Amino acid sequence: MWARHLALVFAVFVPVLAQEALAQEKAGVRTVSFERLNRVYEQLIDDLSLIEIGPAEVALRSPAHSLTVSRHVATLTAGDDGVFEAELELEVSGSGQIAADVVIGSLESQLTQELVVPAQTLRLEGEIAIRRDEEGYWIRTERMPPTTQVRIESELGTQLFTVCRQMALVLVSLDCEAIERAVTLISVPLPEAGGEYLIALEDTTPEERRDFDRFLGQSRKP
């Protein structure tokens, strides 16, 4: 479920066309933004990337969270066969809970803490294909980065460091500082390429559809 939510956010942000004043002069390249997408999103992510450092494994998940997108800017560069290079920049912040299933040697533990996502800028690059029908704009991801990194603040790192130091008495290969850092700058998995997602017509205004249709028409190779 988290993969579909993330891909939909990526797909929705990238292709929506804003005012022509934002368009670059170079044909086939356009910088876009859509104010309605600057909002609060709930439960975007379930499981996070598994952390493996030496004999320690930490499986992270976020059972409850909200993410606020305060600004976004995307640049589309038209390629061949309706494929666009996409560069997306997001300013985000948020809060919620983070949980960890920890295995260090023979020790197994479960930890849960509140988290804060401090204001930060995320950058994604990929390729998308766009097709238009009576329902709206279908976005297929052709290339996506495997993960993106998000900085968080919580007491989880301190808890893990304490547990780790206790186990380090018998497992001298433990790098407790690295484990603490790994739960501060976390890797969020992104969906594999090939998913297709719909931006419904009711999620766009007539002006946005007119401008976007014109941009798609101009971007087609003769």
PDB file of C-alpha atoms in Angstrom, residues 4-219:
ATOM      1  CA  ARG A   4       1.143   2.845  -4.351  1.00  0.00           C
ATOM      2  CA  HIS A   5       0.705   5.954  -2.204  1.00  0.00           C
ATOM      3  CA  LEU A   6       4.263   7.132  -2.841  1.00  0.00           C
ATOM      4  CA  ALA A   7       4.065   6.465  -6.552  1.00  0.00           C
ATOM      5  CA  LEU A   8       0.768   8.351  -6.741  1.00  0.00           C
ATOM      6  CA  VAL A   9       2.280  11.357  -4.966  1.00  0.00           C
ATOM      7  CA  PHE A  10       5.241  11.280  -7.357  1.00  0.00           C
ATOM      8  CA  ALA A  11       2.986  10.849 -10.378  1.00  0.00           C
ATOM      9  CA  VAL A  12       0.548  13.584  -9.364  1.00  0.00           C
ATOM     10  CA  PHE A  13       3.156  16.194  -8.557  1.00  0.00           C
ATOM     11  CA  VAL A  14       5.270  15.742 -11.662  1.00  0.00           C
ATOM     12  CA  PRO A  15       2.925  16.204 -14.626  1.00  0.00           C
ATOM     13  CA  VAL A  16       0.471  18.875 -13.490  1.00  0.00           C
ATOM     14  CA  LEU A  17       0.889  22.049 -15.526  1.00  0.00           C
ATOM     15  CA  ALA A  18       0.757  25.485 -13.917  1.00  0.00           C
ATOM     16  CA  GLN A  19       0.661  28.963 -15.444  1.00  0.00           C
ATOM     17  CA  GLU A  20       2.516  29.632 -18.667  1.00  0.00           C
ATOM     18  CA  ALA A  21       4.702  32.143 -16.843  1.00  0.00           C
ATOM     19  CA  LEU A  22       6.480  29.175 -15.269  1.00  0.00           C
ATOM     20  CA  ALA A  23       7.299  27.590 -18.613  1.00  0.00           C
ATOM     21  CA  GLN A  24      10.895  27.698 -19.790  1.00  0.00           C
ATOM     22  CA  GLU A  25      11.614  29.066 -23.243  1.00  0.00           C
ATOM     23  CA  LYS A  26      13.289  25.908 -24.444  1.00  0.00           C
ATOM     24  CA  ALA A  27      10.758  23.775 -26.327  1.00  0.00           C
ATOM     25  CA  GLY A  28       9.749  20.590 -24.552  1.00  0.00           C
ATOM     26  CA  VAL A  29      10.952  21.727 -21.101  1.00  0.00           C
ATOM     27  CA  ARG A  30       8.605  23.121 -18.511  1.00  0.00           C
ATOM     28  CA  THR A  31       8.742  23.921 -14.805  1.00  0.00           C
ATOM     29  CA  VAL A  32       5.405  23.224 -13.149  1.00  0.00           C
ATOM     30  CA  SER A  33       3.634  23.550  -9.819  1.00  0.00           C
ATOM     31  CA  PHE A  34       0.089  22.956  -8.610  1.00  0.00           C
ATOM     32  CA  GLU A  35      -1.005  24.798  -5.486  1.00  0.00           C
ATOM     33  CA  ARG A  36      -3.809  22.369  -4.556  1.00  0.00           C
ATOM     34  CA  LEU A  37      -1.258  19.618  -4.001  1.00  0.00           C
ATOM     35  CA  ASN A  38       0.386  21.598  -1.201  1.00  0.00           C
ATOM     36  CA  ARG A  39      -1.541  19.902   1.587  1.00  0.00           C
ATOM     37  CA  VAL A  40      -1.436  17.278   4.346  1.00  0.00           C
ATOM     38  CA  TYR A  41      -1.097  13.594   3.385  1.00  0.00           C
ATOM     39  CA  GLU A  42      -1.891  10.767   5.810  1.00  0.00           C
ATOM     40  CA  GLN A  43      -0.330   7.306   6.022  1.00  0.00           C
ATOM     41  CA  LEU A  44       1.901   7.501   2.961  1.00  0.00           C
ATOM     42  CA  ILE A  45       4.383   4.897   4.194  1.00  0.00           C
ATOM     43  CA  ASP A  46       4.124   1.638   6.129  1.00  0.00           C
ATOM     44  CA  ASP A  47       7.441  -0.209   6.158  1.00  0.00           C
ATOM     45  CA  LEU A  48      10.819   1.496   5.837  1.00  0.00           C
ATOM     46  CA  SER A  49      14.139   0.117   4.617  1.00  0.00           C
ATOM     47  CA  LEU A  50      15.704  -2.615   6.755  1.00  0.00           C
ATOM     48  CA  ILE A  51      18.830  -1.445   8.582  1.00  0.00           C
ATOM     49  CA  GLU A  52      21.624  -4.028   8.756  1.00  0.00           C
ATOM     50  CA  ILE A  53      24.840  -3.005  10.506  1.00  0.00           C
ATOM     51  CA  GLY A  54      27.133  -5.829  11.577  1.00  0.00           C
ATOM     52  CA  PRO A  55      25.165  -8.322  13.709  1.00  0.00           C
ATOM     53  CA  ALA A  56      22.334  -5.817  14.235  1.00  0.00           C
ATOM     54  CA  GLU A  57      19.070  -5.713  12.266  1.00  0.00           C
ATOM     55  CA  VAL A  58      16.497  -2.960  12.741  1.00  0.00           C
ATOM     56  CA  ALA A  59      13.182  -3.188  10.856  1.00  0.00           C
ATOM     57  CA  LEU A  60      11.488   0.218  10.913  1.00  0.00           C
ATOM     58  CA  ARG A  61       7.854   1.057  10.262  1.00  0.00           C
ATOM     59  CA  SER A  62       5.597   4.042  10.836  1.00  0.00           C
ATOM     60  CA  PRO A  63       2.155   2.936  12.072  1.00  0.00           C
ATOM     61  CA  ALA A  64       0.761   6.492  12.110  1.00  0.00           C
ATOM     62  CA  HIS A  65       1.997   9.722  10.546  1.00  0.00           C
ATOM     63  CA  SER A  66       1.076  12.779   8.502  1.00  0.00           C
ATOM     64  CA  LEU A  67       3.236  14.634   5.998  1.00  0.00           C
ATOM     65  CA  THR A  68       2.682  18.243   4.974  1.00  0.00           C
ATOM     66  CA  VAL A  69       3.873  19.369   1.541  1.00  0.00           C
ATOM     67  CA  SER A  70       4.302  23.137   1.747  1.00  0.00           C
ATOM     68  CA  ARG A  71       5.871  23.683  -1.687  1.00  0.00           C
ATOM     69  CA  HIS A  72       6.653  21.678  -4.795  1.00  0.00           C
ATOM     70  CA  VAL A  73       8.326  22.398  -8.118  1.00  0.00           C
ATOM     71  CA  ALA A  74       8.713  19.888 -10.939  1.00  0.00           C
ATOM     72  CA  THR A  75      10.570  20.116 -14.235  1.00  0.00           C
ATOM     73  CA  LEU A  76       9.499  18.002 -17.213  1.00  0.00           C
ATOM     74  CA  THR A  77      11.746  17.464 -20.226  1.00  0.00           C
ATOM     75  CA  ALA A  78      10.078  15.831 -23.212  1.00  0.00           C
ATOM     76  CA  GLY A  79      11.807  12.793 -24.696  1.00  0.00           C
ATOM     77  CA  ASP A  80      10.787  10.163 -27.222  1.00  0.00           C
ATOM     78  CA  ASP A  81       7.480   8.290 -27.384  1.00  0.00           C
ATOM     79  CA  GLY A  82       5.749  10.391 -24.743  1.00  0.00           C
ATOM     80  CA  VAL A  83       8.408   9.803 -22.073  1.00  0.00           C
ATOM     81  CA  PHE A  84       9.463  12.741 -19.892  1.00  0.00           C
ATOM     82  CA  GLU A  85      12.517  13.241 -17.732  1.00  0.00           C
ATOM     83  CA  ALA A  86      11.107  14.390 -14.389  1.00  0.00           C
ATOM     84  CA  GLU A  87      12.846  16.327 -11.620  1.00  0.00           C
ATOM     85  CA  LEU A  88      10.756  16.949  -8.510  1.00  0.00           C
ATOM     86  CA  GLU A  89      11.565  19.130  -5.504  1.00  0.00           C
ATOM     87  CA  LEU A  90       9.347  19.013  -2.400  1.00  0.00           C
ATOM     88  CA  GLU A  91       9.424  20.971   0.845  1.00  0.00           C
ATOM     89  CA  VAL A  92       7.940  18.735   3.542  1.00  0.00           C
ATOM     90  CA  SER A  93       7.441  18.422   7.292  1.00  0.00           C
ATOM     91  CA  GLY A  94       5.395  16.119   9.482  1.00  0.00           C
ATOM     92  CA  SER A  95       4.908  14.057  12.616  1.00  0.00           C
ATOM     93  CA  GLY A  96       3.757  10.641  13.769  1.00  0.00           C
ATOM     94  CA  GLN A  97       5.079   7.432  15.302  1.00  0.00           C
ATOM     95  CA  ILE A  98       8.033   5.221  14.464  1.00  0.00           C
ATOM     96  CA  ALA A  99       8.406   1.605  15.580  1.00  0.00           C
ATOM     97  CA  ALA A 100      11.421  -0.687  15.410  1.00  0.00           C
ATOM     98  CA  ASP A 101      11.805  -4.467  15.589  1.00  0.00           C
ATOM     99  CA  VAL A 102      15.372  -4.901  16.801  1.00  0.00           C
ATOM    100  CA  VAL A 103      17.537  -8.018  16.617  1.00  0.00           C
ATOM    101  CA  ILE A 104      21.071  -7.772  18.026  1.00  0.00           C
ATOM    102  CA  GLY A 105      22.659 -11.161  18.483  1.00  0.00           C
ATOM    103  CA  SER A 106      20.345 -13.128  20.777  1.00  0.00           C
ATOM    104  CA  LEU A 107      18.463  -9.996  21.874  1.00  0.00           C
ATOM    105  CA  GLU A 108      15.095  -9.170  20.327  1.00  0.00           C
ATOM    106  CA  SER A 109      13.214  -6.023  21.236  1.00  0.00           C
ATOM    107  CA  GLN A 110      10.360  -3.818  20.021  1.00  0.00           C
ATOM    108  CA  LEU A 111      10.537  -0.047  20.452  1.00  0.00           C
ATOM    109  CA  THR A 112       8.028   2.707  19.626  1.00  0.00           C
ATOM    110  CA  GLN A 113       8.503   6.468  19.796  1.00  0.00           C
ATOM    111  CA  GLU A 114       6.914   9.680  18.587  1.00  0.00           C
ATOM    112  CA  LEU A 115       8.667  11.250  15.610  1.00  0.00           C
ATOM    113  CA  VAL A 116       8.965  14.667  14.008  1.00  0.00           C
ATOM    114  CA  VAL A 117       9.874  15.232  10.376  1.00  0.00           C
ATOM    115  CA  PRO A 118      11.587  18.639  10.478  1.00  0.00           C
ATOM    116  CA  ALA A 119      11.135  20.966   7.504  1.00  0.00           C
ATOM    117  CA  GLN A 120      13.385  19.763   4.686  1.00  0.00           C
ATOM    118  CA  THR A 121      13.660  19.568   0.909  1.00  0.00           C
ATOM    119  CA  LEU A 122      13.393  16.240  -0.922  1.00  0.00           C
ATOM    120  CA  ARG A 123      14.576  15.808  -4.506  1.00  0.00           C
ATOM    121  CA  LEU A 124      13.542  12.989  -6.838  1.00  0.00           C
ATOM    122  CA  GLU A 125      14.521  12.247 -10.427  1.00  0.00           C
ATOM    123  CA  GLY A 126      12.940   9.747 -12.774  1.00  0.00           C
ATOM    124  CA  GLU A 127      11.134   9.164 -16.051  1.00  0.00           C
ATOM    125  CA  ILE A 128       7.404   8.995 -16.660  1.00  0.00           C
ATOM    126  CA  ALA A 129       5.111   8.339 -19.613  1.00  0.00           C
ATOM    127  CA  ILE A 130       1.824  10.230 -19.919  1.00  0.00           C
ATOM    128  CA  ARG A 131      -1.314   9.302 -21.843  1.00  0.00           C
ATOM    129  CA  ARG A 132      -4.640  11.114 -21.906  1.00  0.00           C
ATOM    130  CA  ASP A 133      -8.114   9.564 -22.085  1.00  0.00           C
ATOM    131  CA  GLU A 134     -11.666  10.446 -21.014  1.00  0.00           C
ATOM    132  CA  GLU A 135     -10.869   9.646 -17.362  1.00  0.00           C
ATOM    133  CA  GLY A 136      -7.857  11.916 -17.101  1.00  0.00           C
ATOM    134  CA  TYR A 137      -4.076  11.556 -17.291  1.00  0.00           C
ATOM    135  CA  TRP A 138      -2.504   8.135 -16.860  1.00  0.00           C
ATOM    136  CA  ILE A 139       1.044   8.308 -15.526  1.00  0.00           C
ATOM    137  CA  ARG A 140       3.354   5.307 -15.888  1.00  0.00           C
ATOM    138  CA  THR A 141       6.653   5.357 -14.018  1.00  0.00           C
ATOM    139  CA  GLU A 142       9.463   4.336 -16.376  1.00  0.00           C
ATOM    140  CA  ARG A 143      12.343   4.956 -13.979  1.00  0.00           C
ATOM    141  CA  MET A 144      12.352   5.682 -10.246  1.00  0.00           C
ATOM    142  CA  PRO A 145      15.112   5.899  -7.637  1.00  0.00           C
ATOM    143  CA  PRO A 146      15.029   2.872  -5.300  1.00  0.00           C
ATOM    144  CA  THR A 147      14.880   5.011  -2.148  1.00  0.00           C
ATOM    145  CA  THR A 148      14.836   8.562  -0.875  1.00  0.00           C
ATOM    146  CA  GLN A 149      16.273   9.732   2.437  1.00  0.00           C
ATOM    147  CA  VAL A 150      14.213  11.578   5.035  1.00  0.00           C
ATOM    148  CA  ARG A 151      15.601  13.182   8.180  1.00  0.00           C
ATOM    149  CA  ILE A 152      13.596  12.530  11.356  1.00  0.00           C
ATOM    150  CA  GLU A 153      13.832  13.465  15.021  1.00  0.00           C
ATOM    151  CA  SER A 154      12.813  11.032  17.785  1.00  0.00           C
ATOM    152  CA  GLU A 155      14.069   9.336  20.937  1.00  0.00           C
ATOM    153  CA  LEU A 156      14.370   6.045  19.052  1.00  0.00           C
ATOM    154  CA  GLY A 157      18.044   6.612  18.289  1.00  0.00           C
ATOM    155  CA  THR A 158      18.817   7.176  21.975  1.00  0.00           C
ATOM    156  CA  GLN A 159      16.900   4.034  22.940  1.00  0.00           C
ATOM    157  CA  LEU A 160      18.705   1.958  20.339  1.00  0.00           C
ATOM    158  CA  PHE A 161      22.081   3.334  21.389  1.00  0.00           C
ATOM    159  CA  THR A 162      21.399   2.313  25.005  1.00  0.00           C
ATOM    160  CA  VAL A 163      20.376  -1.222  24.003  1.00  0.00           C
ATOM    161  CA  CYS A 164      23.334  -1.470  21.645  1.00  0.00           C
ATOM    162  CA  ARG A 165      25.873  -0.439  24.292  1.00  0.00           C
ATOM    163  CA  GLN A 166      24.613  -3.186  26.584  1.00  0.00           C
ATOM    164  CA  MET A 167      25.065  -5.800  23.856  1.00  0.00           C
ATOM    165  CA  ALA A 168      28.455  -4.373  22.855  1.00  0.00           C
ATOM    166  CA  LEU A 169      29.877  -5.915  26.026  1.00  0.00           C
ATOM    167  CA  VAL A 170      29.562  -9.332  24.359  1.00  0.00           C
ATOM    168  CA  LEU A 171      29.440  -8.330  20.670  1.00  0.00           C
ATOM    169  CA  VAL A 172      32.515  -6.171  20.213  1.00  0.00           C
ATOM    170  CA  SER A 173      31.815  -5.677  16.485  1.00  0.00           C
ATOM    171  CA  LEU A 174      28.745  -3.528  17.155  1.00  0.00           C
ATOM    172  CA  ASP A 175      28.884   0.033  15.781  1.00  0.00           C
ATOM    173  CA  CYS A 176      26.351   1.734  18.048  1.00  0.00           C
ATOM    174  CA  GLU A 177      26.987   5.224  16.655  1.00  0.00           C
ATOM    175  CA  ALA A 178      26.229   4.006  13.111  1.00  0.00           C
ATOM    176  CA  ILE A 179      22.981   2.398  14.282  1.00  0.00           C
ATOM    177  CA  GLU A 180      21.926   5.628  15.980  1.00  0.00           C
ATOM    178  CA  ARG A 181      22.681   7.633  12.807  1.00  0.00           C
ATOM    179  CA  ALA A 182      20.756   5.156  10.641  1.00  0.00           C
ATOM    180  CA  VAL A 183      17.489   5.864  12.477  1.00  0.00           C
ATOM    181  CA  THR A 184      17.978   9.622  12.162  1.00  0.00           C
ATOM    182  CA  LEU A 185      18.421   9.771   8.373  1.00  0.00           C
ATOM    183  CA  ILE A 186      16.140   6.969   7.219  1.00  0.00           C
ATOM    184  CA  SER A 187      15.836   5.400   3.777  1.00  0.00           C
ATOM    185  CA  VAL A 188      12.285   5.295   2.444  1.00  0.00           C
ATOM    186  CA  PRO A 189      11.746   2.663  -0.292  1.00  0.00           C
ATOM    187  CA  LEU A 190      10.116   3.880  -3.500  1.00  0.00           C
ATOM    188  CA  PRO A 191       8.053   1.662  -5.814  1.00  0.00           C
ATOM    189  CA  GLU A 192       9.635  -0.103  -8.752  1.00  0.00           C
ATOM    190  CA  ALA A 193       9.088   1.303 -12.224  1.00  0.00           C
ATOM    191  CA  GLY A 194       6.108   0.136 -14.238  1.00  0.00           C
ATOM    192  CA  GLY A 195       3.208   1.235 -12.054  1.00  0.00           C
ATOM    193  CA  GLU A 196       0.427   3.270 -13.680  1.00  0.00           C
ATOM    194  CA  TYR A 197      -1.624   5.868 -11.829  1.00  0.00           C
ATOM    195  CA  LEU A 198      -4.537   8.104 -12.750  1.00  0.00           C
ATOM    196  CA  ILE A 199      -4.877  11.848 -12.297  1.00  0.00           C
ATOM    197  CA  ALA A 200      -8.648  12.138 -12.669  1.00  0.00           C
ATOM    198  CA  LEU A 201     -10.156  15.035 -14.600  1.00  0.00           C
ATOM    199  CA  GLU A 202     -12.023  16.173 -11.488  1.00  0.00           C
ATOM    200  CA  ASP A 203      -8.652  16.719  -9.799  1.00  0.00           C
ATOM    201  CA  THR A 204      -7.744  19.370 -12.383  1.00  0.00           C
ATOM    202  CA  THR A 205      -9.288  22.667 -13.456  1.00  0.00           C
ATOM    203  CA  PRO A 206     -10.354  23.436 -17.047  1.00  0.00           C
ATOM    204  CA  GLU A 207      -7.483  25.916 -17.392  1.00  0.00           C
ATOM    205  CA  GLU A 208      -4.942  23.375 -16.142  1.00  0.00           C
ATOM    206  CA  ARG A 209      -6.286  20.737 -18.529  1.00  0.00           C
ATOM    207  CA  ARG A 210      -6.157  23.138 -21.465  1.00  0.00           C
ATOM    208  CA  ASP A 211      -2.562  24.149 -20.748  1.00  0.00           C
ATOM    209  CA  PHE A 212      -1.454  20.599 -20.013  1.00  0.00           C
ATOM    210  CA  ASP A 213      -3.069  19.222 -23.173  1.00  0.00           C
ATOM    211  CA  ARG A 214      -1.339  21.926 -25.199  1.00  0.00           C
ATOM    212  CA  PHE A 215       2.003  21.097 -23.576  1.00  0.00           C
ATOM    213  CA  LEU A 216       1.558  17.387 -24.305  1.00  0.00           C
ATOM    214  CA  GLY A 217       0.653  18.175 -27.905  1.00  0.00           C
ATOM    215  CA  GLN A 218       3.700  20.398 -28.374  1.00  0.00           C
ATOM    216  CA  SER A 219       5.943  17.737 -26.815  1.00  0.00           C
TER     217      SER A 219
END
